[in-house]
mmCIF file of C-alpha atoms in Angstrom:
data_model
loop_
_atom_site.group_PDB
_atom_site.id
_atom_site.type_symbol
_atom_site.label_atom_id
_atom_site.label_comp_id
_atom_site.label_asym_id
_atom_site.label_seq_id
_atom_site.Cartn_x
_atom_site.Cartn_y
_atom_site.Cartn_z
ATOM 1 C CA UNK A 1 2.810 0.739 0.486
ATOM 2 C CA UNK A 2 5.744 0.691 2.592
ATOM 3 C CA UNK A 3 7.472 -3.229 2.486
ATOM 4 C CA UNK A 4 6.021 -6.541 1.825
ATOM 5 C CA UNK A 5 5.725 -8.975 4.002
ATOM 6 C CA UNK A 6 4.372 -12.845 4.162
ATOM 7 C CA UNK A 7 2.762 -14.649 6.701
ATOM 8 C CA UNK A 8 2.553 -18.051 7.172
ATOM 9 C CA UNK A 9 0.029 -19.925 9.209
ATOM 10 C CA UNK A 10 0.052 -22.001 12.055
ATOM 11 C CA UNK A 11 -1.872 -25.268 13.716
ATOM 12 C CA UNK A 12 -5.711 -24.064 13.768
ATOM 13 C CA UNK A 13 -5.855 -22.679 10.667
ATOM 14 C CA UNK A 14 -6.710 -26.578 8.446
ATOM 15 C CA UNK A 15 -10.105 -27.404 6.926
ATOM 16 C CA UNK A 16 -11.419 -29.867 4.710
ATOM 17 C CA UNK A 17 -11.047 -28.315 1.066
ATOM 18 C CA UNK A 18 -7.946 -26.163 1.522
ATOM 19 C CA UNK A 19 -6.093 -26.003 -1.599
ATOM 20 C CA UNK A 20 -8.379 -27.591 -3.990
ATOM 21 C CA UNK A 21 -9.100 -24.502 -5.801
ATOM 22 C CA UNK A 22 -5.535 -23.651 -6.258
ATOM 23 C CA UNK A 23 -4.525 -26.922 -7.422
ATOM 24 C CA UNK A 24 -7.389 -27.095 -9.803
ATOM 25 C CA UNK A 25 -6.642 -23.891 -11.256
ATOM 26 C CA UNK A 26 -2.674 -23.558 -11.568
ATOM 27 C CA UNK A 27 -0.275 -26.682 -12.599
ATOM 28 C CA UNK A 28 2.284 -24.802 -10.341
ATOM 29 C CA UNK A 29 -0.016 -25.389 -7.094
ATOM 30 C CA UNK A 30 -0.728 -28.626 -7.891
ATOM 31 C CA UNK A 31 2.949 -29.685 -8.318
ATOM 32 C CA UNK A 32 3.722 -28.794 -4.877
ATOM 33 C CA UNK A 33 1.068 -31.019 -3.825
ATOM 34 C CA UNK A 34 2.455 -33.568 -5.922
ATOM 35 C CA UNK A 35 5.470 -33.557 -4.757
ATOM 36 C CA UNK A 36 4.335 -33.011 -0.976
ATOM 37 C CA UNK A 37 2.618 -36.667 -1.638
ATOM 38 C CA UNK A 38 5.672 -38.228 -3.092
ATOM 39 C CA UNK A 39 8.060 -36.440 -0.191
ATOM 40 C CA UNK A 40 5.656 -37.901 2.419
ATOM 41 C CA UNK A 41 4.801 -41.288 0.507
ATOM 42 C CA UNK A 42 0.692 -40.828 1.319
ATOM 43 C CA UNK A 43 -1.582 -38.535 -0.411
ATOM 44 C CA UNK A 44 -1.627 -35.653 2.153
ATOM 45 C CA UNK A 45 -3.138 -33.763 -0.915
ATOM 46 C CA UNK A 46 -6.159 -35.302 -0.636
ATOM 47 C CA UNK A 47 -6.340 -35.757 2.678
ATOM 48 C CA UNK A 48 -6.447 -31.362 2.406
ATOM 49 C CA UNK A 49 -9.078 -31.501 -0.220
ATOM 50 C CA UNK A 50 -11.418 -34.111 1.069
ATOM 51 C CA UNK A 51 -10.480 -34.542 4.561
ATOM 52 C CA UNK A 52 -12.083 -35.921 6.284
ATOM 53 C CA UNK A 53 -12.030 -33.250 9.661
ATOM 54 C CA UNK A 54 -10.886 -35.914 12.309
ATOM 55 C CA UNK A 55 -7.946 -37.530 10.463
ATOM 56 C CA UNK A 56 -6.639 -33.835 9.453
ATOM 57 C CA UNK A 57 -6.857 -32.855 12.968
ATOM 58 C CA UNK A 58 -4.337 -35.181 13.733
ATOM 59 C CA UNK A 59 -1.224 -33.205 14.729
ATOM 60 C CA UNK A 60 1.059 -34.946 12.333
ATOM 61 C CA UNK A 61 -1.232 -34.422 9.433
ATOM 62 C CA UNK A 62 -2.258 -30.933 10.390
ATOM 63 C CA UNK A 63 1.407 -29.728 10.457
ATOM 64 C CA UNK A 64 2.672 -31.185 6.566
ATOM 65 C CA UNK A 65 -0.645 -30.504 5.208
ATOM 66 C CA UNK A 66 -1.229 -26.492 6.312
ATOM 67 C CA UNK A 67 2.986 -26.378 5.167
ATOM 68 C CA UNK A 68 1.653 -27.814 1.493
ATOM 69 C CA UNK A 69 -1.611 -25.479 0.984
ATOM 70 C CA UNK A 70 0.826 -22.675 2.063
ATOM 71 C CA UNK A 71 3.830 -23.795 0.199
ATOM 72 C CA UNK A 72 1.390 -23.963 -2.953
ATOM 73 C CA UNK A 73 0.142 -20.469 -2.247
ATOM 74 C CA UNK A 74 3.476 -18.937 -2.080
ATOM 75 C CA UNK A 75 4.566 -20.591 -5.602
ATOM 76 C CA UNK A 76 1.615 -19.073 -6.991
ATOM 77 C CA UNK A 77 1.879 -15.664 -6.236
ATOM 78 C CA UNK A 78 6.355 -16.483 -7.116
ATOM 79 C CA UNK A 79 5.420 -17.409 -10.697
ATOM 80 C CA UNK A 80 3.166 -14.205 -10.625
ATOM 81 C CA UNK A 81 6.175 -12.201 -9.851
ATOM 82 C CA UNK A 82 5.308 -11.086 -6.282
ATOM 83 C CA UNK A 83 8.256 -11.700 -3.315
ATOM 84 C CA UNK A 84 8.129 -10.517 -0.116
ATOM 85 C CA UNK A 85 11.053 -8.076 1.618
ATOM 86 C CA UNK A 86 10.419 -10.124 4.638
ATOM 87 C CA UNK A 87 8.785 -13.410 6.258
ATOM 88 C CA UNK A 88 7.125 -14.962 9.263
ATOM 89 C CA UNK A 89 5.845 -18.060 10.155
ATOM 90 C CA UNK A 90 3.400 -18.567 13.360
ATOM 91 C CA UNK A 91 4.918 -21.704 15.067
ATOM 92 C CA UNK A 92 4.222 -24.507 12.286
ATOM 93 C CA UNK A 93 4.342 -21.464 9.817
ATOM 94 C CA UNK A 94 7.987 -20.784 10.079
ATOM 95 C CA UNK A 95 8.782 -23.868 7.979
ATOM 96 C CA UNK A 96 6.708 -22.287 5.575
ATOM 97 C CA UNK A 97 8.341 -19.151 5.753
ATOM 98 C CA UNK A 98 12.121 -21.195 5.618
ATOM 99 C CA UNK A 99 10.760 -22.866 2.479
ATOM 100 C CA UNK A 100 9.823 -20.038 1.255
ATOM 101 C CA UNK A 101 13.036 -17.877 1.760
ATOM 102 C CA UNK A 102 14.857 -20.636 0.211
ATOM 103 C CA UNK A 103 16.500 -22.136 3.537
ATOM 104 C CA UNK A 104 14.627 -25.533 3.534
ATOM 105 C CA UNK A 105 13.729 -27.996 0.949
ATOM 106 C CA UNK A 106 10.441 -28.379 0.549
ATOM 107 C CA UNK A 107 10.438 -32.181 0.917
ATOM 108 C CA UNK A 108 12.754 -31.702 4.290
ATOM 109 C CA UNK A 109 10.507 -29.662 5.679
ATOM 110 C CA UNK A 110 7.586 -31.976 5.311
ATOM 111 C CA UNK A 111 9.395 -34.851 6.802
ATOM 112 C CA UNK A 112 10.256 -32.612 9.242
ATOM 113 C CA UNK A 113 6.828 -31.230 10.632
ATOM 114 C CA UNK A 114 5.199 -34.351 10.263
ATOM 115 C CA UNK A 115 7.656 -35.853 12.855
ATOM 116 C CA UNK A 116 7.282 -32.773 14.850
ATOM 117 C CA UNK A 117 3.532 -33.143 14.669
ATOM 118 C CA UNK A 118 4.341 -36.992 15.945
ATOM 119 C CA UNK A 119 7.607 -35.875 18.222
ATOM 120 C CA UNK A 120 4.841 -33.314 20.148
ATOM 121 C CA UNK A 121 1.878 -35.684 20.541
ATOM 122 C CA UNK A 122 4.043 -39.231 21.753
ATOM 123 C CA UNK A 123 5.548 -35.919 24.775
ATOM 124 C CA UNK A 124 2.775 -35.839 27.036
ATOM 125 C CA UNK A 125 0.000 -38.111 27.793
ATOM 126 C CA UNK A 126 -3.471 -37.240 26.657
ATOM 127 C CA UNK A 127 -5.010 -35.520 29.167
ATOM 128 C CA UNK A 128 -2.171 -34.450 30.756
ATOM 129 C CA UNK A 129 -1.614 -31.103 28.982
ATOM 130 C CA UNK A 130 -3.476 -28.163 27.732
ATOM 131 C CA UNK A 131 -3.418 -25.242 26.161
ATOM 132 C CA UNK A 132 -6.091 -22.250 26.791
ATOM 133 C CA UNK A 133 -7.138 -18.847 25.188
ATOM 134 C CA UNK A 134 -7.165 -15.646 27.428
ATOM 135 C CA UNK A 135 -8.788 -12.533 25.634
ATOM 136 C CA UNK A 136 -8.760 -9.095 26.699
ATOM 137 C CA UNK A 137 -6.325 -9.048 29.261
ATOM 138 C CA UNK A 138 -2.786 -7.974 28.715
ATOM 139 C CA UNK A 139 0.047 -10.411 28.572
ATOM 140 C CA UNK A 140 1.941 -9.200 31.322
ATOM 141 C CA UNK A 141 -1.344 -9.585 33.294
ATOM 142 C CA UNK A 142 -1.902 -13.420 32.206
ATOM 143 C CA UNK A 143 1.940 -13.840 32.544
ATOM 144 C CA UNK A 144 1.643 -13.073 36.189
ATOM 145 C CA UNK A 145 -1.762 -15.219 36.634
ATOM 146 C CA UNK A 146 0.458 -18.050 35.734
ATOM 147 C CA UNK A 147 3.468 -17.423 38.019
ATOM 148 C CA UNK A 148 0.938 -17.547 40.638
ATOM 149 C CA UNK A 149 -0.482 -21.269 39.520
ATOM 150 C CA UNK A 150 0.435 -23.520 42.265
ATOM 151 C CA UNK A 151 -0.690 -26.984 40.808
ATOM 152 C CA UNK A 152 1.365 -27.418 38.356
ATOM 153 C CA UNK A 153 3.388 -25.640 35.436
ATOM 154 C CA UNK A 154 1.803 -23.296 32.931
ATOM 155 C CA UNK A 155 3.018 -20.349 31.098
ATOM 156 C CA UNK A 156 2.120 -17.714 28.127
ATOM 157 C CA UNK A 157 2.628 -19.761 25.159
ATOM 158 C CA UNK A 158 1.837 -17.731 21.979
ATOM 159 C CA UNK A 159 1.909 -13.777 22.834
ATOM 160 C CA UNK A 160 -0.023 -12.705 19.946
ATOM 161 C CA UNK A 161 -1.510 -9.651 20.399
ATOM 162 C CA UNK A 162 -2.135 -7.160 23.002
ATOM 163 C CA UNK A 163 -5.533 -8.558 23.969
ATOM 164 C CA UNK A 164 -4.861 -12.157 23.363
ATOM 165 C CA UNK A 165 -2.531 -14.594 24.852
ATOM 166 C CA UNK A 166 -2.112 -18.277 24.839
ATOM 167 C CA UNK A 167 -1.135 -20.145 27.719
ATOM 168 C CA UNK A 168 0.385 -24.168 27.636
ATOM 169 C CA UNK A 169 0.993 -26.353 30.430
ATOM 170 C CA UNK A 170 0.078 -29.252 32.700
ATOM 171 C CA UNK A 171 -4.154 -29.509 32.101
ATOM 172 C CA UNK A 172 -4.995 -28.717 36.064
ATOM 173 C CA UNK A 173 -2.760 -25.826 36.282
ATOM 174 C CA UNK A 174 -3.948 -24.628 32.889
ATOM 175 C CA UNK A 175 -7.828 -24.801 34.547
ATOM 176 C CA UNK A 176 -6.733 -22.675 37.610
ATOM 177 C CA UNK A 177 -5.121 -20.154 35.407
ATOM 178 C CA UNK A 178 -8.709 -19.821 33.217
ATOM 179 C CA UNK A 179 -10.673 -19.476 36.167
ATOM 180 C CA UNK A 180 -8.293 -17.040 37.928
ATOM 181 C CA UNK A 181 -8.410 -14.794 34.309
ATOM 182 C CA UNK A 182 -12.058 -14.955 34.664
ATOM 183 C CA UNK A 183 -12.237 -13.228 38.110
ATOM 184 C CA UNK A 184 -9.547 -11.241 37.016
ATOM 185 C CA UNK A 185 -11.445 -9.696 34.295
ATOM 186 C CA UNK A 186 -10.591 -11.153 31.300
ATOM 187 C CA UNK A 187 -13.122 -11.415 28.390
ATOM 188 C CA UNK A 188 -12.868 -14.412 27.603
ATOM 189 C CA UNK A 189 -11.004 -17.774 28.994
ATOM 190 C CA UNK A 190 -11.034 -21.440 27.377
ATOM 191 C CA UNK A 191 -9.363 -23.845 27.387
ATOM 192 C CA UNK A 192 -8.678 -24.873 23.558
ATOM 193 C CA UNK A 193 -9.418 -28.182 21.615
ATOM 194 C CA UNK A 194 -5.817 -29.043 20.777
ATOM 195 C CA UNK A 195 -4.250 -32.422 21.552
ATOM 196 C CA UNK A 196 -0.173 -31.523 23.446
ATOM 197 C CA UNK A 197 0.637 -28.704 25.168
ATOM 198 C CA UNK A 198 2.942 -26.826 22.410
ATOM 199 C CA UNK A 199 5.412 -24.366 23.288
ATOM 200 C CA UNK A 200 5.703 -25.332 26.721
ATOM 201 C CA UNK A 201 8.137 -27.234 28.988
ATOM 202 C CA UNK A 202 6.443 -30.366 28.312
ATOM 203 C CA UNK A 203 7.335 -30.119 25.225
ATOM 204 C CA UNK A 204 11.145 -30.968 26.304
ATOM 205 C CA UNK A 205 11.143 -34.498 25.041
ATOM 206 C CA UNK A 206 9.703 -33.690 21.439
ATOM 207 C CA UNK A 207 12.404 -31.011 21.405
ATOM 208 C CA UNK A 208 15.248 -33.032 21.922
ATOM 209 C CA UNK A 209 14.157 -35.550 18.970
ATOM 210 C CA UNK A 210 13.589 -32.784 16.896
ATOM 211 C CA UNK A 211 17.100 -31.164 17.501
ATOM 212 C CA UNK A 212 18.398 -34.280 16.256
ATOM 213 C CA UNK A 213 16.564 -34.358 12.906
ATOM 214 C CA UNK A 214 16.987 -30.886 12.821
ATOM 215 C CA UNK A 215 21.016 -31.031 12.944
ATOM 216 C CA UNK A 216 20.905 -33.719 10.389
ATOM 217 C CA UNK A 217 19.195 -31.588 8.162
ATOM 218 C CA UNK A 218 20.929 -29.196 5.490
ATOM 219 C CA UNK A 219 19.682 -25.577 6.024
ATOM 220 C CA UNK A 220 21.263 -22.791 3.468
ATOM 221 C CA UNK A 221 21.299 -18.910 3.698
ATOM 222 C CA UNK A 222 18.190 -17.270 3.366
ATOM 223 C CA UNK A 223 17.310 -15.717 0.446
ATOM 224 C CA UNK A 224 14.650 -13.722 2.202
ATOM 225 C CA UNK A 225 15.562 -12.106 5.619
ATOM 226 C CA UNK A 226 12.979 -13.945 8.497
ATOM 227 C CA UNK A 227 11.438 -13.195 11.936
ATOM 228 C CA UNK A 228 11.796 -15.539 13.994
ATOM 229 C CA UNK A 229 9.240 -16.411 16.600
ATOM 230 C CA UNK A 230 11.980 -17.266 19.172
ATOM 231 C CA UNK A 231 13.688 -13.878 19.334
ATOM 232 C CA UNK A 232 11.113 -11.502 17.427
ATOM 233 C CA UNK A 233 14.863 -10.446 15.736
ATOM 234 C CA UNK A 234 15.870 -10.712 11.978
ATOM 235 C CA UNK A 235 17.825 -13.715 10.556
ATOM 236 C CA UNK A 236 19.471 -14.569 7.458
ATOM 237 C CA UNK A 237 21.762 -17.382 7.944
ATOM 238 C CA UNK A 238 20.879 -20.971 7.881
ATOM 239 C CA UNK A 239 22.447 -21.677 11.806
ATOM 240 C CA UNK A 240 20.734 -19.019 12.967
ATOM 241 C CA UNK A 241 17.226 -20.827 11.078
ATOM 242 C CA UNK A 242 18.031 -23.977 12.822
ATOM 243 C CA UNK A 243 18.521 -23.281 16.327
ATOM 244 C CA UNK A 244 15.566 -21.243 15.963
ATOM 245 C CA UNK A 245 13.361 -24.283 15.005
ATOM 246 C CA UNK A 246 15.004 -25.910 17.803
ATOM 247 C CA UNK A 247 14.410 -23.531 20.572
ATOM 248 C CA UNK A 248 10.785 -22.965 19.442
ATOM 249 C CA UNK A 249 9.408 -25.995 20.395
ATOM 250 C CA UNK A 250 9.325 -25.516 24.066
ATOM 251 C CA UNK A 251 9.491 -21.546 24.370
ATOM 252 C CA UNK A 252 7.048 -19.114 23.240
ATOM 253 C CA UNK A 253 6.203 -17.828 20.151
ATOM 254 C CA UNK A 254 6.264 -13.957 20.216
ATOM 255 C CA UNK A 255 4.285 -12.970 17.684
ATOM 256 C CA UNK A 256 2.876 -9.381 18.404
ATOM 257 C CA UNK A 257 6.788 -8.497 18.886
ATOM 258 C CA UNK A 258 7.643 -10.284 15.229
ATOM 259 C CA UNK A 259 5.042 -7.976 13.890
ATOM 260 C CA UNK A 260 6.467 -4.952 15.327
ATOM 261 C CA UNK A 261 9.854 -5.689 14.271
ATOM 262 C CA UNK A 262 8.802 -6.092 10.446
ATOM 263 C CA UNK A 263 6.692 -2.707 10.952
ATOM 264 C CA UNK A 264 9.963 -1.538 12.721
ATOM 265 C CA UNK A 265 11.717 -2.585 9.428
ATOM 266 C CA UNK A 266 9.441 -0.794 7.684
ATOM 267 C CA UNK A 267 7.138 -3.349 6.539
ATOM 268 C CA UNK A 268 3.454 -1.941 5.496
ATOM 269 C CA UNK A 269 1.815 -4.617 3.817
ATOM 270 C CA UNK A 270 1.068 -7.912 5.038
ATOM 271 C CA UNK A 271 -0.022 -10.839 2.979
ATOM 272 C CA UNK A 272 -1.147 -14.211 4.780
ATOM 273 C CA UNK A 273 -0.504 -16.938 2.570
ATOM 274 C CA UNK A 274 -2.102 -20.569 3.290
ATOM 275 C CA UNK A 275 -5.499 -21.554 4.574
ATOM 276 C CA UNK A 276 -7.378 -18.859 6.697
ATOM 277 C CA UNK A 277 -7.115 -15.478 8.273
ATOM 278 C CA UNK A 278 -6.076 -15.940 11.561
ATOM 279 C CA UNK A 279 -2.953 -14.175 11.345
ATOM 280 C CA UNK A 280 -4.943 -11.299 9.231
ATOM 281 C CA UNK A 281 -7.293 -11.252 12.688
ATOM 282 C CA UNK A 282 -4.218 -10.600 14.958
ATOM 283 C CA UNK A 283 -2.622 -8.001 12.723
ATOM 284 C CA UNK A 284 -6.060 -5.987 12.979
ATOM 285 C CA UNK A 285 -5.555 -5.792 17.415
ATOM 286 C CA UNK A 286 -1.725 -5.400 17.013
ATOM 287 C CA UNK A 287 -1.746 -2.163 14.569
ATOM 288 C CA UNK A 288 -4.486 -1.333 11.885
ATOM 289 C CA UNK A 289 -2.506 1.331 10.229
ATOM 290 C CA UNK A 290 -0.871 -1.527 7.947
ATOM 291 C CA UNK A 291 -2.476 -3.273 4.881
ATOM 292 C CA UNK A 292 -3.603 -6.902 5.380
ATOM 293 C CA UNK A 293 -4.389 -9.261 2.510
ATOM 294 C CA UNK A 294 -4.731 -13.269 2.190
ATOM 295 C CA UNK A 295 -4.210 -15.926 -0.557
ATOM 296 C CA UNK A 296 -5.341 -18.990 0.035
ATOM 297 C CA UNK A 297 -8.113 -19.472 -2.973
ATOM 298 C CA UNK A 298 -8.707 -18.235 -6.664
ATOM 299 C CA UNK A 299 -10.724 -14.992 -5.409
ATOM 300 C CA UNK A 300 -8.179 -14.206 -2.460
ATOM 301 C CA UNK A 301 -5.432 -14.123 -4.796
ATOM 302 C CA UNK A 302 -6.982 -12.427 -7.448
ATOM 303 C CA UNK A 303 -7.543 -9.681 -4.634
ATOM 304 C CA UNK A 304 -4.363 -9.745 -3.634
ATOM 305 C CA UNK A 305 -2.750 -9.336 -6.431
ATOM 306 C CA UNK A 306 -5.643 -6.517 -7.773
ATOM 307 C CA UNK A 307 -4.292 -4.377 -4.581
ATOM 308 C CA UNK A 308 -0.653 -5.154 -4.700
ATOM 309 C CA UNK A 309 -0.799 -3.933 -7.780
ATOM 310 C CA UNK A 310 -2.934 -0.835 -7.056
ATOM 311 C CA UNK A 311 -0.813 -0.041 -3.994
ATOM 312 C CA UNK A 312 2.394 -0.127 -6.089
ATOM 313 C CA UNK A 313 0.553 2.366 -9.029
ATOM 314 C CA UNK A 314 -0.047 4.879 -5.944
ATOM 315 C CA UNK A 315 3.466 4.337 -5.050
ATOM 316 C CA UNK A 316 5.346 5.050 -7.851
ATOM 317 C CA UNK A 317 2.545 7.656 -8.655
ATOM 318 C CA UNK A 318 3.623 9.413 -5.440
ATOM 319 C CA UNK A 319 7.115 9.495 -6.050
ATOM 320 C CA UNK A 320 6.708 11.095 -9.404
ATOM 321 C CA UNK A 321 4.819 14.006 -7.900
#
């Protein structure tokens, strides 16, 4: 089975209805979102269950309310005695993960990604930025497309797999870089539906009022050692947490690295936990020879926990023989 680790998800992973089932069906889900709506002082609960699309799209709703569903998820699958040897968090996701690991409040964090979500949009102008997707190219390939840019700045943004990278930067240089992947050879190139340029330069101004929020913020040891999307390197400390957080917003997050650092640790078994399977998706192109598993409903966690538990029987059933 090899160890456990959770994953926590990023921007791009919301829809109308997250949670619901969770909250419906355990009083320990639906006291997170309870307290997520108290924390914020709106119902962000119900703007996850109901939507609608638009308003949740909204960068400083997306970021508290994918945070919540996933916050929920992890208490869940806590009260059914499963904890993770590591975590990881995919941009947004590492507040998850720092809740989780027991380095952030929960109601700090919220506060915090919502004025993230807020810090990131007010950066750049609308219009001015963009982010794009390049598929099957490797990232030293789209890493060099982007040196070569001439009008303007761009550069790889989210390195998440071997055949997909994410580049961020001013909107005309992002354009040349697409169509330069496209004669390259890529297969596929486009330009993404999201509202700032995250993880770029750009991003400078949000990152300096974060880093003040962020040092006025109490962060403890973690409880649970965590890959950081910075570095791809372990942490365990609550300094090392927040300079993390601070860092991230304007440089890349390196998450095909972070993966092969947990397998490195000897991680085997992946679980996502909050809405979707993006990060499920990525773990397939990075290595298939791990176990990947979701929760973010009733049925995914009652097949997580079916497996977890099957996975530990052959386990211990191999160490007796």
């Amino acid at each position: 089975m090899g160890g456990v680790v959770f994953l926590f998800p990023g921007q791009g992973s919301q829809y109308a209805g997250m949670g619901r089932e969770l909250a419906d069906s355990f009083p320990t889900a639906r006291a997170a979102f309870d307290e997520a709506d108290r924390a914020l002082g709106f119902s962000i609960s119900e703007l996850c269950f109901t939507g609608p699309e638009e308003a949740l799209k909204l960068t400083e709703n997306t970021q508290p309310a994918i945070l919540t569903v996933s916050v929920a998820a992890y208490r869940v699958l806590e009260e059914k005695g499963i904890r993770p040897d590591y975590v990881a968090g995919h941009s947004l996701g590492e507040y998850s993960a720092l809740v989780a690991a027991g380095a952030l409040k929960f109601g700090d964090a919220l506060r915090l990604v919502r004025r993230r979500g807020q810090y990131m949009q007010e950066a750049v102008p609308p219009g001015e930025g963009a982010m794009a997707a390049i598929l099957g190219m490797r990232p030293g390939q789209v890493a060099e497309i982007c040196r070569k840019v001439t009008d303007g700045k761009v550069a790889p943004a989210n390195l998440n797999s071997p055949d997909q990278t994410v580049i961020s930067g001013d909107a005309a240089a992002v354009k040349s870089a697409v169509q330069q992947a496209s004669a390259d050879g890529a297969k596929r190139a486009v330009v993404l539906p999201v509202s700032a340029p995250f993880h770029s330069e750009l991003m400078r101004p949000a990152q300096e009022r974060l880093e003040k929020d962020l040092r006025g913020t109490e962060f403890s040891a973690l409880r649970i050692p965590l890959v950081t999307n910075v570095d791809a390197g372990v942490i365990t400390t609550g300094a090392e947490a927040r300079e993390a957080l601070i860092r991230q917003v304007t440089l890349p997050v390196r998450w095909e690295e972070s993966i092969r650092e947990l397998i490195e640790q000897g991680a085997g078994t992946f679980v996502e936990v909050g809405p979707g399977r993006v990060l499920c998706g990525l773990l397939r192109q990075i290595d298939r020879s791990v176990h990947s598993l979701n929760v973010e409903d009733v049925k995914s966690l009652q097949t997580a926990l079916e497996r977890l538990a099957q996975m530990r029987g052959e386990g211990a059933d191999a160490e007796a023989s």
